[in-house]
Tab-separated table of C-alpha atoms in Angstrom:
chain	number	residue	atom	x	y	z
G	6	MET	CA	178.885	62.680	132.530
G	7	ASP	CA	181.904	61.182	134.268
G	8	LEU	CA	181.356	60.949	137.997
G	9	LEU	CA	184.872	59.598	138.660
G	10	LYS	CA	188.039	60.109	136.629
G	11	ILE	CA	191.219	58.311	137.545
G	12	SER	CA	194.404	59.552	135.828
G	13	LYS	CA	197.748	57.696	135.858
G	14	ILE	CA	197.754	56.618	139.477
G	15	ASN	CA	201.037	55.139	140.736
G	16	LYS	CA	201.538	53.844	144.258
G	17	SER	CA	204.503	52.066	145.885
G	18	TYR	CA	205.265	50.655	149.282
G	19	ASP	CA	209.015	50.908	149.685
G	20	LYS	CA	210.390	49.295	146.442
G	21	ASN	CA	207.148	47.371	145.729
G	22	GLN	CA	205.106	49.283	143.063
G	23	VAL	CA	201.503	48.113	143.509
G	24	LEU	CA	199.836	50.585	141.058
G	25	LYS	CA	201.244	51.427	137.658
G	26	ASN	CA	199.682	54.252	135.596
G	27	VAL	CA	196.134	53.230	136.394
G	28	SER	CA	193.573	55.305	134.464
G	29	PHE	CA	189.781	54.904	133.841
G	30	ASN	CA	186.499	56.781	134.069
G	31	LEU	CA	183.170	55.870	135.716
G	32	LYS	CA	179.968	57.544	134.655
G	33	LYS	CA	177.055	58.404	136.860
G	34	GLY	CA	174.837	55.391	137.368
G	35	GLU	CA	177.501	52.974	136.006
G	36	VAL	CA	178.645	49.777	137.598
G	37	ILE	CA	182.287	48.780	137.080
G	38	SER	CA	183.732	45.589	138.546
G	39	ILE	CA	187.443	45.137	139.036
G	40	ILE	CA	188.704	41.574	138.799
G	41	GLY	CA	192.105	39.873	138.753
G	42	PRO	CA	194.393	37.747	140.856
G	43	SER	CA	195.118	38.551	144.494
G	44	GLY	CA	197.901	41.102	144.965
G	45	SER	CA	197.153	42.937	141.727
G	46	GLY	CA	196.522	46.278	143.398
G	47	LYS	CA	192.730	46.290	143.330
G	48	SER	CA	192.170	47.076	147.040
G	49	THR	CA	194.941	49.646	147.029
G	50	LEU	CA	193.256	51.391	144.147
G	51	LEU	CA	190.011	51.679	146.116
G	52	ARG	CA	191.871	52.967	149.121
G	53	CYS	CA	193.474	55.756	147.008
G	54	ILE	CA	190.022	56.694	145.632
G	55	SER	CA	188.514	56.830	149.087
G	56	GLY	CA	191.350	58.919	150.519
G	57	LEU	CA	192.633	56.172	152.793
G	58	GLU	CA	195.922	56.047	150.874
G	59	HIS	CA	197.988	58.741	149.216
G	60	MET	CA	199.214	58.359	145.627
G	61	ASP	CA	202.842	58.788	144.568
G	62	ILE	CA	201.727	59.987	141.099
G	63	GLY	CA	198.273	60.690	139.676
G	64	LEU	CA	195.067	62.618	139.837
G	65	ILE	CA	191.540	61.790	140.980
G	66	GLU	CA	188.502	63.841	139.905
G	67	PHE	CA	185.002	63.481	141.303
G	68	ASN	CA	181.998	65.314	139.773
G	69	GLY	CA	184.400	67.354	137.668
G	70	ALA	CA	186.510	68.603	140.638
G	71	THR	CA	189.999	67.449	141.584
G	72	ILE	CA	189.770	65.720	145.039
G	73	ALA	CA	193.216	64.116	145.148
G	74	GLU	CA	196.539	64.831	143.398
G	75	ALA	CA	199.984	63.419	144.205
G	76	LYS	CA	202.053	65.530	146.608
G	77	LYS	CA	199.193	68.061	147.113
G	78	LYS	CA	196.788	68.491	150.048
G	79	PHE	CA	193.182	69.452	149.569
G	80	ASN	CA	191.505	70.631	152.746
G	81	ASN	CA	188.851	72.941	151.200
G	82	ILE	CA	185.142	72.465	151.902
G	83	GLU	CA	184.454	71.289	148.317
G	84	THR	CA	186.862	68.396	148.711
G	85	ILE	CA	185.568	67.467	152.161
G	86	ASN	CA	182.025	67.453	150.834
G	87	ALA	CA	183.081	65.324	147.797
G	88	TYR	CA	184.573	62.590	150.045
G	89	LYS	CA	181.293	62.551	152.010
G	90	LYS	CA	179.643	61.409	148.750
G	91	ILE	CA	182.043	58.456	148.340
G	92	GLY	CA	181.093	55.502	150.528
G	93	MET	CA	183.147	52.309	151.048
G	94	VAL	CA	182.207	48.842	152.156
G	95	PHE	CA	185.121	46.760	153.448
G	96	GLN	CA	185.904	43.056	153.411
G	97	ASN	CA	185.704	42.711	157.184
G	98	PHE	CA	182.634	44.884	157.874
G	99	ASN	CA	184.414	47.400	160.267
G	100	LEU	CA	181.339	47.692	162.529
G	101	PHE	CA	181.750	49.083	166.017
G	102	PRO	CA	181.459	46.069	168.257
G	103	HIS	CA	180.298	48.083	171.320
G	104	LYS	CA	177.456	49.717	169.420
G	105	THR	CA	174.119	48.293	168.339
G	106	VAL	CA	173.154	47.946	164.676
G	107	LEU	CA	171.137	51.171	164.941
G	108	GLU	CA	173.970	53.035	166.631
G	109	ASN	CA	176.385	51.875	163.929
G	110	ILE	CA	174.175	53.237	161.212
G	111	ILE	CA	173.203	56.592	162.761
G	112	GLN	CA	176.598	57.658	164.032
G	113	ALA	CA	178.055	59.095	160.790
G	114	PRO	CA	174.876	60.856	159.619
G	115	MET	CA	174.593	62.580	163.066
G	116	ILE	CA	178.286	63.508	163.395
G	117	VAL	CA	179.236	64.207	159.777
G	118	ASN	CA	175.992	65.378	158.307
G	119	LYS	CA	174.712	67.037	161.477
G	120	ILE	CA	171.212	65.518	161.326
G	121	ASP	CA	169.267	64.894	164.512
G	122	LYS	CA	168.812	61.483	166.037
G	123	LYS	CA	165.151	61.041	165.057
G	124	ALA	CA	165.883	61.778	161.356
G	125	ALA	CA	168.938	59.495	161.433
G	126	THR	CA	166.858	56.760	163.071
G	127	ASP	CA	164.150	57.092	160.393
G	128	ILE	CA	166.811	56.691	157.707
G	129	ALA	CA	168.298	53.706	159.476
G	130	THR	CA	164.953	52.040	159.826
G	131	LYS	CA	164.195	52.363	156.156
G	132	LEU	CA	167.625	51.012	155.236
G	133	LEU	CA	167.281	48.043	157.560
G	134	ILE	CA	164.001	47.164	155.846
G	135	LYS	CA	165.854	47.513	152.528
G	136	VAL	CA	168.480	44.982	153.561
G	137	ASP	CA	165.894	42.778	155.343
G	138	LEU	CA	167.401	43.183	158.860
G	139	LEU	CA	164.927	45.419	160.743
G	140	ASP	CA	164.595	42.694	163.416
G	141	LYS	CA	168.308	43.246	164.258
G	142	ILE	CA	168.026	46.956	164.930
G	143	ASN	CA	168.967	46.614	168.625
G	144	SER	CA	171.366	43.730	168.223
G	145	TYR	CA	175.155	43.901	168.594
G	146	PRO	CA	177.506	42.807	165.790
G	147	CYS	CA	178.770	39.828	167.773
G	148	THR	CA	175.323	38.215	167.524
G	149	LEU	CA	175.139	38.537	163.741
G	150	SER	CA	176.302	36.245	160.933
G	151	GLY	CA	178.938	37.444	158.535
G	152	GLY	CA	176.323	38.014	155.868
G	153	GLN	CA	174.188	40.033	158.275
G	154	LYS	CA	177.217	42.129	159.334
G	155	GLN	CA	177.997	42.937	155.680
G	156	ARG	CA	174.398	43.956	154.992
G	157	ILE	CA	174.554	46.227	158.013
G	158	ALA	CA	177.828	47.668	156.707
G	159	ILE	CA	176.011	48.441	153.367
G	160	ALA	CA	173.108	50.033	155.229
G	161	ARG	CA	175.556	52.164	157.212
G	162	CYS	CA	177.196	53.236	153.965
G	163	LEU	CA	173.862	54.104	152.391
G	164	ALA	CA	172.874	56.220	155.358
G	165	MET	CA	175.282	58.840	154.161
G	166	ASN	CA	173.505	59.051	150.795
G	167	PRO	CA	176.596	58.456	148.698
G	168	GLU	CA	176.854	59.111	144.961
G	169	LEU	CA	179.481	56.429	144.594
G	170	ILE	CA	179.979	53.206	146.601
G	171	LEU	CA	183.263	51.350	146.629
G	172	PHE	CA	182.983	47.657	147.468
G	173	ASP	CA	186.285	45.960	148.463
G	174	GLU	CA	185.700	42.237	147.980
G	175	PRO	CA	182.497	42.364	150.034
G	176	THR	CA	181.977	38.602	150.085
G	177	SER	CA	185.513	37.368	150.581
G	178	ALA	CA	185.223	37.046	154.389
G	179	LEU	CA	181.876	35.182	154.212
G	180	ASP	CA	180.881	31.593	154.514
G	181	PRO	CA	179.860	30.435	150.941
G	182	ARG	CA	176.329	29.928	152.243
G	183	LEU	CA	176.014	33.660	153.135
G	184	VAL	CA	177.382	35.122	149.900
G	185	SER	CA	174.093	35.219	148.014
G	186	GLU	CA	172.303	37.413	150.533
G	187	VAL	CA	174.978	40.076	150.247
G	188	LEU	CA	175.167	39.872	146.445
G	189	LYS	CA	171.401	40.347	146.301
G	190	VAL	CA	171.653	43.689	148.112
G	191	ILE	CA	174.433	44.835	145.767
G	192	ARG	CA	172.482	43.673	142.786
G	193	ASP	CA	169.472	45.689	143.944
G	194	LEU	CA	171.659	48.815	144.225
G	195	ALA	CA	172.929	48.276	140.682
G	196	MET	CA	169.362	48.071	139.453
G	197	GLU	CA	168.648	51.380	141.197
G	198	LYS	CA	171.407	52.960	139.068
G	199	ILE	CA	173.596	53.823	141.990
G	200	SER	CA	177.186	54.227	140.835
G	201	LEU	CA	179.287	51.293	142.032
G	202	LEU	CA	182.931	50.286	141.818
G	203	VAL	CA	183.197	46.704	142.983
G	204	VAL	CA	186.351	44.620	143.540
G	205	THR	CA	185.239	41.003	143.520
G	206	HIS	CA	186.198	37.419	142.885
G	207	GLU	CA	182.643	36.484	142.072
G	208	MET	CA	182.927	36.237	138.271
G	209	GLN	CA	179.360	35.409	137.375
G	210	PHE	CA	178.089	38.203	139.653
G	211	ALA	CA	180.484	40.733	138.017
G	212	ARG	CA	179.307	39.588	134.591
G	213	GLU	CA	175.663	40.057	135.549
G	214	ILE	CA	175.753	43.515	137.170
G	215	SER	CA	178.575	45.388	135.407
G	216	ASP	CA	178.484	47.907	132.606
G	217	LYS	CA	182.256	47.507	132.356
G	218	ILE	CA	184.826	45.166	133.793
G	219	ILE	CA	188.421	46.041	134.497
G	220	PHE	CA	191.046	43.297	134.686
G	221	MET	CA	194.120	44.090	136.801
G	222	GLU	CA	197.339	42.269	137.270
G	223	ASN	CA	200.681	43.367	138.786
G	224	GLY	CA	199.282	46.878	139.413
G	225	GLU	CA	198.247	47.464	135.812
G	226	ILE	CA	194.978	47.439	133.890
G	227	LEU	CA	195.280	44.831	131.205
G	228	GLU	CA	191.784	45.324	129.858
G	229	ASN	CA	188.846	47.650	130.351
G	230	SER	CA	185.908	46.260	128.470
G	231	THR	CA	182.257	45.222	128.504
G	232	PRO	CA	181.319	41.975	130.269
G	233	GLU	CA	180.353	40.440	126.974
G	234	LEU	CA	183.714	41.041	125.321
G	235	LEU	CA	185.892	40.358	128.353
G	236	PHE	CA	184.269	37.061	129.208
G	237	SER	CA	183.921	35.776	125.669
G	238	ASN	CA	186.902	37.148	123.787
G	239	PRO	CA	189.441	38.926	126.014
G	240	LYS	CA	192.384	40.573	124.326
G	241	HIS	CA	195.086	39.165	126.553
G	242	ALA	CA	196.079	35.561	126.889
G	243	ARG	CA	196.573	36.093	130.650
G	244	ILE	CA	192.886	36.971	131.013
G	245	LYS	CA	191.856	33.884	129.089
G	246	GLN	CA	193.956	31.821	131.412
G	247	PHE	CA	192.469	33.497	134.511
G	248	LEU	CA	188.923	32.922	133.241
G	249	ASN	CA	189.720	29.344	132.108
G	250	LEU	CA	188.920	30.179	128.516
G	251	SER	CA	192.183	28.936	127.036
C-alpha cells in the first residue's frame, strides 16, 4: 500500500521554478533516496511534504487521505493527525540550545501527544540507548559534537513515533569523521522497515539502504529506479555524468 503519494507538485519562488511536475509514490516500509546536484529542488520537495512550504500546484496524499493540495487549506483533525506521523530531520539539527538532551526529546511528545513526563522520559531513555547516547541525557547541545547532535535530532523525531521520516541531507553539516555514526543510525532504521525518504549526497549509502532512488535536477525527476539500475545503467546521460559513469 502507498503510504505517500506525490502528484504533480510545482513550486516557484518569484520567477524561479524550483519544482516542476514532481510525482512519485512511497510504500509502507520502503526507503527512497533522492539524489542530484545542489539546487535541484530536493530540500524544497521535503519541505512541501512536511507542510513547511505550500505548493503552487499539486497534491499530497498520506495513508490514502489528502493532506495538502495547492490553494486549499486543511485544518481538520485527520490532517493534523497525519502530519504528526511525518517526522523530519534537518541538516542543522534544530535542537533547542537552552534545553538539555532529555528536554529536547520529551517536549513534543508531552505538548503534541499529551503524554505525561514520566512516559515521555521512558521513551527518551530507550531512544538514547538506541542511538548510543544515554550518557548525554542531561547535556546541553553546545557540549555535543555534530554527529551527536544529529543522533539526538533523530531520537527526538522517533519520540513522536512517526510512520514516515524525512531526512534532509542529514550528514552535510558534519565533519567527515562523524558521518558514519549518523549513517549507522539511519541504516538501522531502514533495517527495521521504517518508511524513509532521504535526501543525501552519500552515494554508496543511498545505494545500500534504498529500495528506490530518485534523481532530480532543475526541479524535475529525471529517473526513479532501483539502485541496481540507476547506478549501473541509468537512462539519462546527465545521471551517468553525475555518477562518473561516462
